[in-house]
PDB file of C-alpha atoms and ligand atoms in Angstrom:
ATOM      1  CA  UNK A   1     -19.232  -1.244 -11.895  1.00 88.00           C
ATOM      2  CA  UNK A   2     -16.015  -2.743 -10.584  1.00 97.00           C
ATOM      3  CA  UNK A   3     -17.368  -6.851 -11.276  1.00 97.00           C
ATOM      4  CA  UNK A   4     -15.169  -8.162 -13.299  1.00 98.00           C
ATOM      5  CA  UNK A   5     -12.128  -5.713 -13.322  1.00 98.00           C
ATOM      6  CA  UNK A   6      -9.048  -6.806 -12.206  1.00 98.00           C
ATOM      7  CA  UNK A   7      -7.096  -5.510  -9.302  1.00 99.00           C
ATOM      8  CA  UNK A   8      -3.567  -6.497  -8.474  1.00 99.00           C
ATOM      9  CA  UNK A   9      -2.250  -5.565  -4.782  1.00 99.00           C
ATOM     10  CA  UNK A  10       1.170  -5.582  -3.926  1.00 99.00           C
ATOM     11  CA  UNK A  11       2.102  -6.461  -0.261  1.00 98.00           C
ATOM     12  CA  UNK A  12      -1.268  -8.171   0.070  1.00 98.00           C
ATOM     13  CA  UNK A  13      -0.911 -11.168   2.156  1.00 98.00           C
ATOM     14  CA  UNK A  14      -0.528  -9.097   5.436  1.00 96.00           C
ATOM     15  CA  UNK A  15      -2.454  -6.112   7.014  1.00 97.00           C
ATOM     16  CA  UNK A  16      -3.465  -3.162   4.849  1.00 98.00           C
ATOM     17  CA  UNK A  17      -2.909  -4.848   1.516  1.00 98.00           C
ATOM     18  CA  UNK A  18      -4.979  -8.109   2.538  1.00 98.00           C
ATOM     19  CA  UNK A  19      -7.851  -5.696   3.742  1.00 98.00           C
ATOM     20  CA  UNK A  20      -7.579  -3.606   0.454  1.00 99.00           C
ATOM     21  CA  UNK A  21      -7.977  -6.936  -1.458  1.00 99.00           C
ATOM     22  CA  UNK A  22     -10.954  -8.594   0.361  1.00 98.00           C
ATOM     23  CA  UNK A  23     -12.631  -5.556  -0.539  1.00 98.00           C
ATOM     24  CA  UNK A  24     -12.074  -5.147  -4.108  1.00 98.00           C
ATOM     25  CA  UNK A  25     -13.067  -9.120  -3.876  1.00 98.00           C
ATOM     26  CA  UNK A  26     -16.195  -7.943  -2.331  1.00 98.00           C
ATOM     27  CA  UNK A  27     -17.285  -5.659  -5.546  1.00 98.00           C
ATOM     28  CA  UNK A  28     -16.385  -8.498  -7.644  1.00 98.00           C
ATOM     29  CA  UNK A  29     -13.210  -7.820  -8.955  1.00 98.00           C
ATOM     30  CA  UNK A  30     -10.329 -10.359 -10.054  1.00 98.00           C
ATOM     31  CA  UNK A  31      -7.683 -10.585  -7.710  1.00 99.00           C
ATOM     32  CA  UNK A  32      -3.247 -10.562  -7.621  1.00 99.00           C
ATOM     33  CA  UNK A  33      -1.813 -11.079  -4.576  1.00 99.00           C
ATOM     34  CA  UNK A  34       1.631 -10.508  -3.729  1.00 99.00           C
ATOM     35  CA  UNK A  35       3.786 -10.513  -1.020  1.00 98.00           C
ATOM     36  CA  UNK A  36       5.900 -12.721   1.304  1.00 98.00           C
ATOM     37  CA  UNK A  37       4.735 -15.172   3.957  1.00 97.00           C
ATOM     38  CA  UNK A  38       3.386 -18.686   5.068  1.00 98.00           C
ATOM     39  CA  UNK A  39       3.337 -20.695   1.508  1.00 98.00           C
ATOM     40  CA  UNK A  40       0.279 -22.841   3.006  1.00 98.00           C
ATOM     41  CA  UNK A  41      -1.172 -19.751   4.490  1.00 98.00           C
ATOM     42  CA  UNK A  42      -1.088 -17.824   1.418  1.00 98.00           C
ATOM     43  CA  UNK A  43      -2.923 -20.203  -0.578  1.00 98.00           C
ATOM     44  CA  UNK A  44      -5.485 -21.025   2.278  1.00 98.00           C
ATOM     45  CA  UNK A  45      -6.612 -16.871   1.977  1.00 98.00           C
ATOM     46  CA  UNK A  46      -6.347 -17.206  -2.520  1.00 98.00           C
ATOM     47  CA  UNK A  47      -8.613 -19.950  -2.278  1.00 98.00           C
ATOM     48  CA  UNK A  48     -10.855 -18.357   0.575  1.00 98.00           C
ATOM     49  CA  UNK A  49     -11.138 -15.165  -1.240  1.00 98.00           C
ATOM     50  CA  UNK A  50     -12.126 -16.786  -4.471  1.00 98.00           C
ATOM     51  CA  UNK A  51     -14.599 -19.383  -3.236  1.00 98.00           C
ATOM     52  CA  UNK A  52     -16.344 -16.569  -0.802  1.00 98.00           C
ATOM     53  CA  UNK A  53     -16.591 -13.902  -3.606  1.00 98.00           C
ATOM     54  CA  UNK A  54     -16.658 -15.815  -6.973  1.00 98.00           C
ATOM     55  CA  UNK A  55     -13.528 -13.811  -7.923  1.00 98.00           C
ATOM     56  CA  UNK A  56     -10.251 -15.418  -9.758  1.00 98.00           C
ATOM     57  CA  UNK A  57      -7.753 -15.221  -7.370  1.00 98.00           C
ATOM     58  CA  UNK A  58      -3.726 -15.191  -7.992  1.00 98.00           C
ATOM     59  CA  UNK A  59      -0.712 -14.983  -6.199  1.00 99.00           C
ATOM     60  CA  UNK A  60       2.623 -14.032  -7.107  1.00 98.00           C
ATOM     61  CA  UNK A  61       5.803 -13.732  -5.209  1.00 98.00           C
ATOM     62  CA  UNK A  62       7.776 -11.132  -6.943  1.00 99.00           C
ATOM     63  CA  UNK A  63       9.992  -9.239  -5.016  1.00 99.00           C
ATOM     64  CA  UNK A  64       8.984  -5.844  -4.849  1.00 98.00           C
ATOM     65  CA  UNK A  65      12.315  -4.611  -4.790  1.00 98.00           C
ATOM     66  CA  UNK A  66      13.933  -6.310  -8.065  1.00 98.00           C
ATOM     67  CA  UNK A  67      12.631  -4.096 -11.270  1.00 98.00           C
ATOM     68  CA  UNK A  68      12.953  -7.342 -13.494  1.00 98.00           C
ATOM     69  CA  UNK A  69      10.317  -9.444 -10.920  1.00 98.00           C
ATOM     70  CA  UNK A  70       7.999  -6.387 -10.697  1.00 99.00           C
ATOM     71  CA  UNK A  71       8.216  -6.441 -14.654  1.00 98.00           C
ATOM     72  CA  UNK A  72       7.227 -10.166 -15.058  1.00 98.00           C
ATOM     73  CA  UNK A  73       4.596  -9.871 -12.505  1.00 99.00           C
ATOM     74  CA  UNK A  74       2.805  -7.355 -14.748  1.00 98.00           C
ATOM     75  CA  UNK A  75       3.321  -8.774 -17.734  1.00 98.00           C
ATOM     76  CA  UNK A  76       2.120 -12.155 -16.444  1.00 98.00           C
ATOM     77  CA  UNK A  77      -0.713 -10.395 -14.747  1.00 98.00           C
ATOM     78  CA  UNK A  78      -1.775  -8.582 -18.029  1.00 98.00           C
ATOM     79  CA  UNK A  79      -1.685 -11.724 -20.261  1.00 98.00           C
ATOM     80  CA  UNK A  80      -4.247 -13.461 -18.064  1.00 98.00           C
ATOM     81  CA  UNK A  81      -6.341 -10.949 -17.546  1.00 98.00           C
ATOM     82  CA  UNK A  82      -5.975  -8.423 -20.495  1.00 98.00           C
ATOM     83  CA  UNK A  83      -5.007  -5.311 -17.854  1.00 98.00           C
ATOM     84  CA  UNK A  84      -4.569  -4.870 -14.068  1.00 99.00           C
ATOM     85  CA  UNK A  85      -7.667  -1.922 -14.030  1.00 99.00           C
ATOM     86  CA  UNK A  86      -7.065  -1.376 -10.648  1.00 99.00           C
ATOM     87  CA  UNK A  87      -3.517  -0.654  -9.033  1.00 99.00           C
ATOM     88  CA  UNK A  88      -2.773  -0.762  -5.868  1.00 99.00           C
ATOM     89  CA  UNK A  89       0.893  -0.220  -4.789  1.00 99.00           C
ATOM     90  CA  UNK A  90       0.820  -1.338  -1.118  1.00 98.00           C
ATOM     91  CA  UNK A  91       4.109  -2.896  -0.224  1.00 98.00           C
ATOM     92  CA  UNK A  92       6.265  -1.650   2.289  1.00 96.00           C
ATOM     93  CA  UNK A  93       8.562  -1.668   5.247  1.00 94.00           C
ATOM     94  CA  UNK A  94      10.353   0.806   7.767  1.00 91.00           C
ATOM     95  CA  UNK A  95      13.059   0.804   9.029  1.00 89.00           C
ATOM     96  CA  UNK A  96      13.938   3.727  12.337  1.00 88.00           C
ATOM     97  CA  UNK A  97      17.782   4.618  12.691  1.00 90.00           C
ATOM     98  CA  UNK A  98      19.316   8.136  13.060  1.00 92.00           C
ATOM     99  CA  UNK A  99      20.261   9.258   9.319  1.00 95.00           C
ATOM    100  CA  UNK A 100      24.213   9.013  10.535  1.00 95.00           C
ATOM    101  CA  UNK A 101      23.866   5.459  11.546  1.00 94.00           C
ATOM    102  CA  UNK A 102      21.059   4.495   9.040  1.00 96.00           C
ATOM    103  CA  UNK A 103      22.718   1.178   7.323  1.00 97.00           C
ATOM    104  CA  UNK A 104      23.377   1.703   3.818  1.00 98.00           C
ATOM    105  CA  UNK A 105      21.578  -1.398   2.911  1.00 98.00           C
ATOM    106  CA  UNK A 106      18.585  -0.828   4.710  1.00 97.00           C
ATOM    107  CA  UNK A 107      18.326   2.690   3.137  1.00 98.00           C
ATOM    108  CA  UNK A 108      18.196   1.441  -0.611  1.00 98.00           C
ATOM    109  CA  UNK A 109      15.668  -1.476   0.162  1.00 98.00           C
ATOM    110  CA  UNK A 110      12.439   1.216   1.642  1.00 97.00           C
ATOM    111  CA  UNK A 111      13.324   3.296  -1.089  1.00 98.00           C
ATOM    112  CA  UNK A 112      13.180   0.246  -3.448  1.00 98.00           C
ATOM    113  CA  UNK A 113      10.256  -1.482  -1.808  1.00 98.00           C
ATOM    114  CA  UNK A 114       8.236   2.110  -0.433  1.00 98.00           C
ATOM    115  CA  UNK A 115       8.967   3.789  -3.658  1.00 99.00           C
ATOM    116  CA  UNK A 116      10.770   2.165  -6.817  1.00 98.00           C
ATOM    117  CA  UNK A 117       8.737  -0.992  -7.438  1.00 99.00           C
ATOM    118  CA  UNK A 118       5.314   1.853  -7.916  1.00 99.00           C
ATOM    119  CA  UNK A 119       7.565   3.008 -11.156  1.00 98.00           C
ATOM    120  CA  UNK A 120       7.846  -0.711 -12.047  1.00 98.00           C
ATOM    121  CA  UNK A 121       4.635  -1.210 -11.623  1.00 99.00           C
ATOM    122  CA  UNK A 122       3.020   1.870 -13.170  1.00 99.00           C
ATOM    123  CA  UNK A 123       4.927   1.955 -16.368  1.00 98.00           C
ATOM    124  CA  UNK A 124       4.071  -1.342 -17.079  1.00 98.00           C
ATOM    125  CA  UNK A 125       0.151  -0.941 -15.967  1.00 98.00           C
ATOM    126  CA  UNK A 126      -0.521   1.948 -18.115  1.00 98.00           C
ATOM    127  CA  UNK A 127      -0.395   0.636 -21.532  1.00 98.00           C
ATOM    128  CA  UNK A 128      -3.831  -1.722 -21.098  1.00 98.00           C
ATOM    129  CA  UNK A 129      -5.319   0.808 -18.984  1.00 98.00           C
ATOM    130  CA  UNK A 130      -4.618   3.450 -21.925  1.00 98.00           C
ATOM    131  CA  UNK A 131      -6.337   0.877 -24.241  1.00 98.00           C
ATOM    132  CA  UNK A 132      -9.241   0.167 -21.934  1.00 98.00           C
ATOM    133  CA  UNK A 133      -9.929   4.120 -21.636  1.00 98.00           C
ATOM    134  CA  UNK A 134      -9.739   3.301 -17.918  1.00 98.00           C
ATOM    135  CA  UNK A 135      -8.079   2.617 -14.879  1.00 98.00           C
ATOM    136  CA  UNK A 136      -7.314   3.431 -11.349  1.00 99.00           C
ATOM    137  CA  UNK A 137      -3.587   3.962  -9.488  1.00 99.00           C
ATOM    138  CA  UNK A 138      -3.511   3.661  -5.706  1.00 99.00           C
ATOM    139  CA  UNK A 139      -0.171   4.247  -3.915  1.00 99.00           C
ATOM    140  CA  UNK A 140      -0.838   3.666  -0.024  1.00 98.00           C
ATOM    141  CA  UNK A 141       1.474   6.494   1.097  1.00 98.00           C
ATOM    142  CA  UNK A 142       1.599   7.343   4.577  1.00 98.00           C
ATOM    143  CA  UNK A 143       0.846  10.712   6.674  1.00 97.00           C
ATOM    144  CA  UNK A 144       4.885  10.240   6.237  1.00 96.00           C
ATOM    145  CA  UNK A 145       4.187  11.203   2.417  1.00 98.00           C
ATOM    146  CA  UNK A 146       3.123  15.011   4.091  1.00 98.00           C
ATOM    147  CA  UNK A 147       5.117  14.993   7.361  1.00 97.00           C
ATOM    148  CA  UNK A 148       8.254  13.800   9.241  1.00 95.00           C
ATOM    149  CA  UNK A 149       9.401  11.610  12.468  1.00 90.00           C
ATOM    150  CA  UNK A 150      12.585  11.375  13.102  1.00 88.00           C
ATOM    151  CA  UNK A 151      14.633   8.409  12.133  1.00 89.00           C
ATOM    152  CA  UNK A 152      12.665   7.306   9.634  1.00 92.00           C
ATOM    153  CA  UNK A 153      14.599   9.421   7.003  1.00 96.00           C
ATOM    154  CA  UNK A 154      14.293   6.441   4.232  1.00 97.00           C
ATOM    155  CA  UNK A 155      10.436   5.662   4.865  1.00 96.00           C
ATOM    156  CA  UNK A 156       9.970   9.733   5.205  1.00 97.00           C
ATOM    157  CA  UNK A 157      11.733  10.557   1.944  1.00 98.00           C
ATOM    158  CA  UNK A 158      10.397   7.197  -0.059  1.00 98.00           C
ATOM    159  CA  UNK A 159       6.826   8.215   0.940  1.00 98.00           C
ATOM    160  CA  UNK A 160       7.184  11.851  -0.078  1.00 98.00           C
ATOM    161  CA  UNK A 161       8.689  10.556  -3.887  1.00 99.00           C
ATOM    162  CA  UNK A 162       5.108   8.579  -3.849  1.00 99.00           C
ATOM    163  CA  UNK A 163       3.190  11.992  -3.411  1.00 99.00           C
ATOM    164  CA  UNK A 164       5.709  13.124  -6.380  1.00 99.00           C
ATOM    165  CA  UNK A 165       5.160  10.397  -8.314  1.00 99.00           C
ATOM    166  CA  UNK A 166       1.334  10.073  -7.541  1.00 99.00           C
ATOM    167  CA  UNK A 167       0.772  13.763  -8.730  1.00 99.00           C
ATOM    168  CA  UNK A 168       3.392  13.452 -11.805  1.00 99.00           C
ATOM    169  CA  UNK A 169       1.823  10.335 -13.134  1.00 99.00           C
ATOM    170  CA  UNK A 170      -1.804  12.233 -13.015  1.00 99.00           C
ATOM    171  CA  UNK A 171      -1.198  14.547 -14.668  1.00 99.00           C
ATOM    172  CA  UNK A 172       0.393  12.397 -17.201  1.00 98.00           C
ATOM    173  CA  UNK A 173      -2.465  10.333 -17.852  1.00 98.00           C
ATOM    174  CA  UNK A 174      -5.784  12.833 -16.826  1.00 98.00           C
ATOM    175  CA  UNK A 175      -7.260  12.958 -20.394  1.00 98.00           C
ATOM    176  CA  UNK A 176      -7.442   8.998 -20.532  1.00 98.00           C
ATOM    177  CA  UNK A 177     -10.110   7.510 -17.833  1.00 98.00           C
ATOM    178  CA  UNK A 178      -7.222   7.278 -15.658  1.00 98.00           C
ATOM    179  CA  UNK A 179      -6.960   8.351 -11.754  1.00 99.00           C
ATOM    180  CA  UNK A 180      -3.910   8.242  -9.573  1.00 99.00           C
ATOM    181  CA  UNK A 181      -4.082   8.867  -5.818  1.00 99.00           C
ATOM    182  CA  UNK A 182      -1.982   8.285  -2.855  1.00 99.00           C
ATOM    183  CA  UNK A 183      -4.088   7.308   0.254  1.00 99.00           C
ATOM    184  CA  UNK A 184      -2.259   8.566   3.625  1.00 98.00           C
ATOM    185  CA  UNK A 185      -3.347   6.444   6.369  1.00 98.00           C
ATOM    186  CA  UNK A 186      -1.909   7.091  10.268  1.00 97.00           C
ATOM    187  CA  UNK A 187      -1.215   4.571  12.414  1.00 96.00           C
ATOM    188  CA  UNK A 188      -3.182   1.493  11.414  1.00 97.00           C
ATOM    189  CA  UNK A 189      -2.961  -1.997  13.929  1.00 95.00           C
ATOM    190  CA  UNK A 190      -1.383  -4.400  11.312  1.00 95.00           C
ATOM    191  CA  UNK A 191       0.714  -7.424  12.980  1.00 84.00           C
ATOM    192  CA  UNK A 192       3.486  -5.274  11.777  1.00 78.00           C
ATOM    193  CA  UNK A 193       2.667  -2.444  14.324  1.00 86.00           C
ATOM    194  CA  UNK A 194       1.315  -5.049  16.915  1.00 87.00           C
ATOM    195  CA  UNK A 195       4.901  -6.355  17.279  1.00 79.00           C
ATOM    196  CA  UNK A 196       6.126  -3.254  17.995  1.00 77.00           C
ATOM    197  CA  UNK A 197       4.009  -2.957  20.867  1.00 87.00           C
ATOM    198  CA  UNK A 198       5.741  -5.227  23.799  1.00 87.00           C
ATOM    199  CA  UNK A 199       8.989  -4.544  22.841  1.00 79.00           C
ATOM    200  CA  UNK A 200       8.675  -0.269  23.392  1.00 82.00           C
ATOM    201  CA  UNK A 201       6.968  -1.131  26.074  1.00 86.00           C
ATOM    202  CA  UNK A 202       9.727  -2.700  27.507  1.00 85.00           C
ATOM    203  CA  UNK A 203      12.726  -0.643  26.013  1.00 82.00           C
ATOM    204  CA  UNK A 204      10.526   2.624  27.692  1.00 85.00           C
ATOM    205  CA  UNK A 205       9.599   0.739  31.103  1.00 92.00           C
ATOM    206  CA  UNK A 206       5.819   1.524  30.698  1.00 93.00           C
ATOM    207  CA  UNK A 207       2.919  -0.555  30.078  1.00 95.00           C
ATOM    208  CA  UNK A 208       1.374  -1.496  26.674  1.00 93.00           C
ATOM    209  CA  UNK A 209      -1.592   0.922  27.024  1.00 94.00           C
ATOM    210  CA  UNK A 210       0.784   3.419  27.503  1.00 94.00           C
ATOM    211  CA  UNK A 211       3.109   2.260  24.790  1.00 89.00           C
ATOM    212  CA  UNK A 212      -0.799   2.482  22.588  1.00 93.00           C
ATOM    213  CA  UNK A 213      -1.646   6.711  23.816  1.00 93.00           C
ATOM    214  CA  UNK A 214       1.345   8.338  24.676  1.00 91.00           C
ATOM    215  CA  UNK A 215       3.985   6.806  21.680  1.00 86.00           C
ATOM    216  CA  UNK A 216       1.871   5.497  18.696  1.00 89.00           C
ATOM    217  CA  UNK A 217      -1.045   7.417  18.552  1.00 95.00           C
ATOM    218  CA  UNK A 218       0.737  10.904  20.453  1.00 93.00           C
ATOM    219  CA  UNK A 219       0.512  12.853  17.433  1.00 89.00           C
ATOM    220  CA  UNK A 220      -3.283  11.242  15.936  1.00 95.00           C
ATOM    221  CA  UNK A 221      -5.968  13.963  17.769  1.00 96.00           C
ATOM    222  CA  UNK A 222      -8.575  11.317  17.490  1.00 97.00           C
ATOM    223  CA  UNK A 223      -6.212   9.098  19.845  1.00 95.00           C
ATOM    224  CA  UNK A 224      -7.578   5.715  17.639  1.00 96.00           C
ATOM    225  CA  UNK A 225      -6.102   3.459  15.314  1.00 97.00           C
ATOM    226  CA  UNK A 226      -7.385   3.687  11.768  1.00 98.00           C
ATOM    227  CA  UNK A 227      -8.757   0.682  10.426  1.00 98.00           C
ATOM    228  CA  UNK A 228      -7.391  -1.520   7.686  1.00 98.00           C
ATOM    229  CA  UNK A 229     -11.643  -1.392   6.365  1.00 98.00           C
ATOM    230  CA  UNK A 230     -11.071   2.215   6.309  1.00 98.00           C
ATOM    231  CA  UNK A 231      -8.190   2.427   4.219  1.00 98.00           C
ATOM    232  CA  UNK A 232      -9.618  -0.317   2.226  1.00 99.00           C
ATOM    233  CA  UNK A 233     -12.916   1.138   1.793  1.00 98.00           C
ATOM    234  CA  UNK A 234     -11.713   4.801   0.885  1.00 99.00           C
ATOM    235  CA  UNK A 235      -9.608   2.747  -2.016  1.00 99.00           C
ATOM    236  CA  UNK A 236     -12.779   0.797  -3.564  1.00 98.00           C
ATOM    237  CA  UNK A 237     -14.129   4.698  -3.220  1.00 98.00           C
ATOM    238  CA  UNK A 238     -11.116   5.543  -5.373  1.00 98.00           C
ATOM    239  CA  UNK A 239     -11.960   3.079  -8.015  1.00 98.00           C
ATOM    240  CA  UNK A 240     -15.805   3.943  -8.437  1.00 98.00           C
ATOM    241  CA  UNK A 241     -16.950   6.040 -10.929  1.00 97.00           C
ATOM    242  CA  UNK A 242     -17.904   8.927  -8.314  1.00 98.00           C
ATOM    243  CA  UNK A 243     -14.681   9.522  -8.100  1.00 98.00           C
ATOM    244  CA  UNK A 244     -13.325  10.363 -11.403  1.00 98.00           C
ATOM    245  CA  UNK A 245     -12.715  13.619 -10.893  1.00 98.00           C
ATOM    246  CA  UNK A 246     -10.563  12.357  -8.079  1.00 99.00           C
ATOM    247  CA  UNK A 247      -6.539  12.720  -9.416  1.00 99.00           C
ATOM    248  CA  UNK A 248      -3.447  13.950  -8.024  1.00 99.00           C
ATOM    249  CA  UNK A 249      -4.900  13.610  -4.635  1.00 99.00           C
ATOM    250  CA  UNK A 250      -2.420  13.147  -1.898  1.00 98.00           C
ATOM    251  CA  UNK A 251      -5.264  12.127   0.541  1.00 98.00           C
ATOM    252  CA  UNK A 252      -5.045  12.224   4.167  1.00 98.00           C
ATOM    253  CA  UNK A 253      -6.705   8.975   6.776  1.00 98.00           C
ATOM    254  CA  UNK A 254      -4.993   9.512   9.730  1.00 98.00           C
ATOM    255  CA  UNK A 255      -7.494  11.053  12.556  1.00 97.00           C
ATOM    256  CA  UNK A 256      -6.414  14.887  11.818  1.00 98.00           C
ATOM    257  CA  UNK A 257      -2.644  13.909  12.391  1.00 97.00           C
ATOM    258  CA  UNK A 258      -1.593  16.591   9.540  1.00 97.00           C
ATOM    259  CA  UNK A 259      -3.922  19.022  10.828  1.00 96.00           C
ATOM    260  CA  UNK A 260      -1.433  20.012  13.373  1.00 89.00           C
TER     261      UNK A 260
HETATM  262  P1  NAD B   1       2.516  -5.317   6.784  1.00 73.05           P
HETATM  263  O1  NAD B   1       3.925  -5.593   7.195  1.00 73.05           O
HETATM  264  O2  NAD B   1       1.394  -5.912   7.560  1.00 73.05           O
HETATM  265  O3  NAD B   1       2.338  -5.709   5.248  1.00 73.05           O
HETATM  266  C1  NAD B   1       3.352  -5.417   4.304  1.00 73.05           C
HETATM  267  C2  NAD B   1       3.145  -6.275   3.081  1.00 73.05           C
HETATM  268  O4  NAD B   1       4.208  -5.981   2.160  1.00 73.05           O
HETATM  269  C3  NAD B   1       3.235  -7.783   3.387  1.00 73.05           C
HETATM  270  O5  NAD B   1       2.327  -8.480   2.568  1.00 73.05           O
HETATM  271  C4  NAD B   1       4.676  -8.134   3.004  1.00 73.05           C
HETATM  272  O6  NAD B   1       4.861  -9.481   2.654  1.00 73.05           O
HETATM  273  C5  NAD B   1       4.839  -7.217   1.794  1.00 73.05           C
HETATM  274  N1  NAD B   1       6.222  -6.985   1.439  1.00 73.05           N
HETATM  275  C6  NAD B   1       7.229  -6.492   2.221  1.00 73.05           C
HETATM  276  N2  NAD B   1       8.377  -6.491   1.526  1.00 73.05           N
HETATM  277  C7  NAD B   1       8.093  -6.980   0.289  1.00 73.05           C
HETATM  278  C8  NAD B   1       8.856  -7.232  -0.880  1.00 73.05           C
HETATM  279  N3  NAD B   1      10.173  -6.969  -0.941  1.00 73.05           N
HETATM  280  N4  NAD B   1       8.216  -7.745  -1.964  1.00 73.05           N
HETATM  281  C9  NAD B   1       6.904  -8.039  -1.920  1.00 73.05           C
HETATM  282  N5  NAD B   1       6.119  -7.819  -0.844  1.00 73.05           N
HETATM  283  C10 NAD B   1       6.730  -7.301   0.244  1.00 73.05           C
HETATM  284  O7  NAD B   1       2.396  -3.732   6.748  1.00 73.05           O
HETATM  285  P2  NAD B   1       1.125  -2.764   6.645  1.00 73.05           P
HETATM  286  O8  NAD B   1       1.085  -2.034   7.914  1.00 73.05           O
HETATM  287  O9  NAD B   1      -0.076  -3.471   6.150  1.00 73.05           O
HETATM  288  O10 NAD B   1       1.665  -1.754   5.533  1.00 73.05           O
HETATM  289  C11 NAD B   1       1.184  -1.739   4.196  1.00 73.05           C
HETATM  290  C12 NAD B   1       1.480  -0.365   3.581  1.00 73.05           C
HETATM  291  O11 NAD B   1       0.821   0.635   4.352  1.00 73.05           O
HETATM  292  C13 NAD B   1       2.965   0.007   3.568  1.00 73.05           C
HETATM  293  O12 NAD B   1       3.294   0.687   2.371  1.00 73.05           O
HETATM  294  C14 NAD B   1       3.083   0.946   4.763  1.00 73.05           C
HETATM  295  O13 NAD B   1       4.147   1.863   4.605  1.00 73.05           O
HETATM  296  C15 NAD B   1       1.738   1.637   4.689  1.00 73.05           C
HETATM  297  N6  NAD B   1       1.336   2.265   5.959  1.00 73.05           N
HETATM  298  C16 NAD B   1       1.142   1.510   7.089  1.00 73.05           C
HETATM  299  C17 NAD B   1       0.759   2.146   8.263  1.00 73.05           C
HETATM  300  C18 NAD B   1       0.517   1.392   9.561  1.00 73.05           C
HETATM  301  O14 NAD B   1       0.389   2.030  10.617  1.00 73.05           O
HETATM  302  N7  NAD B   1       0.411   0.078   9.553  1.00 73.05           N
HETATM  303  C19 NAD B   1       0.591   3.531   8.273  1.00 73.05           C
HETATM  304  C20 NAD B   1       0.799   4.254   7.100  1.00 73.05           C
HETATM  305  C21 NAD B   1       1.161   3.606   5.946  1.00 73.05           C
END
């Protein structure tokens, strides 16, 4: 039931947002990438993605935290395809400071990037999707969207307003074939948290392994990463039909993490 829908991904040429595409490619749905990165590697995984799957495949560079970019990404994406069905608001990035020291700059771009651009993109979304009788929002929260680290005040706060914003927008919409879910995933092995690896291992004088149980996955009971075909496979779950009744769901993946 999803062949032929479109689904536009933001922060999809990297990790969790790559995965979640390749998957909705899978079920035969149209594809927008977006995100930064390699300009000859980006195109090398549009074209793969289309020629393995038979999908149309698109990429666009908006910057997820300019409003105006976020706008003409929609729009563009909506005249092509006649809606984005299936939204996915992925993008994201951290950054760990005490709150007193947190750079002011830094600050505003997670909340622009972890939390704004899913208003750009939402408002602009639901007009086709209203039209169509259908349609399916997926904001990849965090377990940060339910509980706190320290010094990650921006990312913390940004990913609670998408819990807000995921259950506001619901109920907004609940009468008109439309769902809107966060997904909550803990810590998931994208290059992103790879790189982080070597470097606490070194700044903490223990070993990588180490670095792996006793810092990243300390507070995850099941003491494994989850997977990026986890996440991505409870989001095509999202956007089947089973789950209709599925809204305002702030939905935990993180191996019992908030069970503490
Ligand atoms: P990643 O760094 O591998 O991917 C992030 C993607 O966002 C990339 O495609 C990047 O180009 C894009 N992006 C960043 N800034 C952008 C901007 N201004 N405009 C457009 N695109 C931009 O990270 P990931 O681990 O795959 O994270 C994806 C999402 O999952 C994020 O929202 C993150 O908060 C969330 N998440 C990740 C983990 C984890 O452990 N990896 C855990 C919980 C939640």
């Amino acid at each position: 039931m999803l062949r032929g829908k479109t689904a536009l991904i933001t922060g999809s040429t990297s990790g969790i947002g790559q995965g979640i595409a390749e998957a909705f490619a899978v079920k035969g749905c149209n594809i927008v990438l977006n995100g930064f990165g390699d300009a000859g590697e980006i195109e090398l995984l549009r074209s793969r993605l289309a020629a393995d799957h038979g999908v149309t495949v698109r990429y666009d560079n908006a910057d997820m935290s300019k409003g105006d970019a976020i706008t003409a990404m929609m729009d563009k994406a909506i005249a092509e395809f006649g809606a984005v069905d299936i939204l996915v608001n992925n993008a994201g990035i951290q950054h760990v400071a005490p709150i007193d020291d947190f750079p002011i700059e830094k600050w505003e771009a997670v909340v622009a990037i972890d939390l704004m651009s899913s208003f750009y993109t939402i408002r602009r979304a639901l007009q086709a999707m209203k039209e169509r009788k259908w349609g399916r929002i997926i904001n990849v929260a965090s377990a940060h969207a339910l509980v706190a680290s320290p010094f990650k005040s921006a990312y913390v706060a940004a990913k609670h307003g998408v819990a807000g914003l995921t259950k506001t927008v619901a109920l907004e919409v609940a009468e008109q074939g439309i769902t809107v879910n966060a997904v909550c995933p803990g810590y998931v092995l994208t290059p992103l948290v790879k790189k982080q690896i070597p470097d606490t291992a070194k700044a903490r004088g223990i070993t990588e392994q180490q670095v792996i149980k006793d810092v990243l996955l300390a507070a995850q009971p099941t003491k494994q990463f989850v997977t990026v075909a986890e996440v991505a496979a409870l989001c095509v779950f999202l956007a089947s039909d089973d789950a209709a009744s599925i809204t305002g769901a702030i939905m935990p993946i993180e191996g019992g993490w908030t069970a503490h």
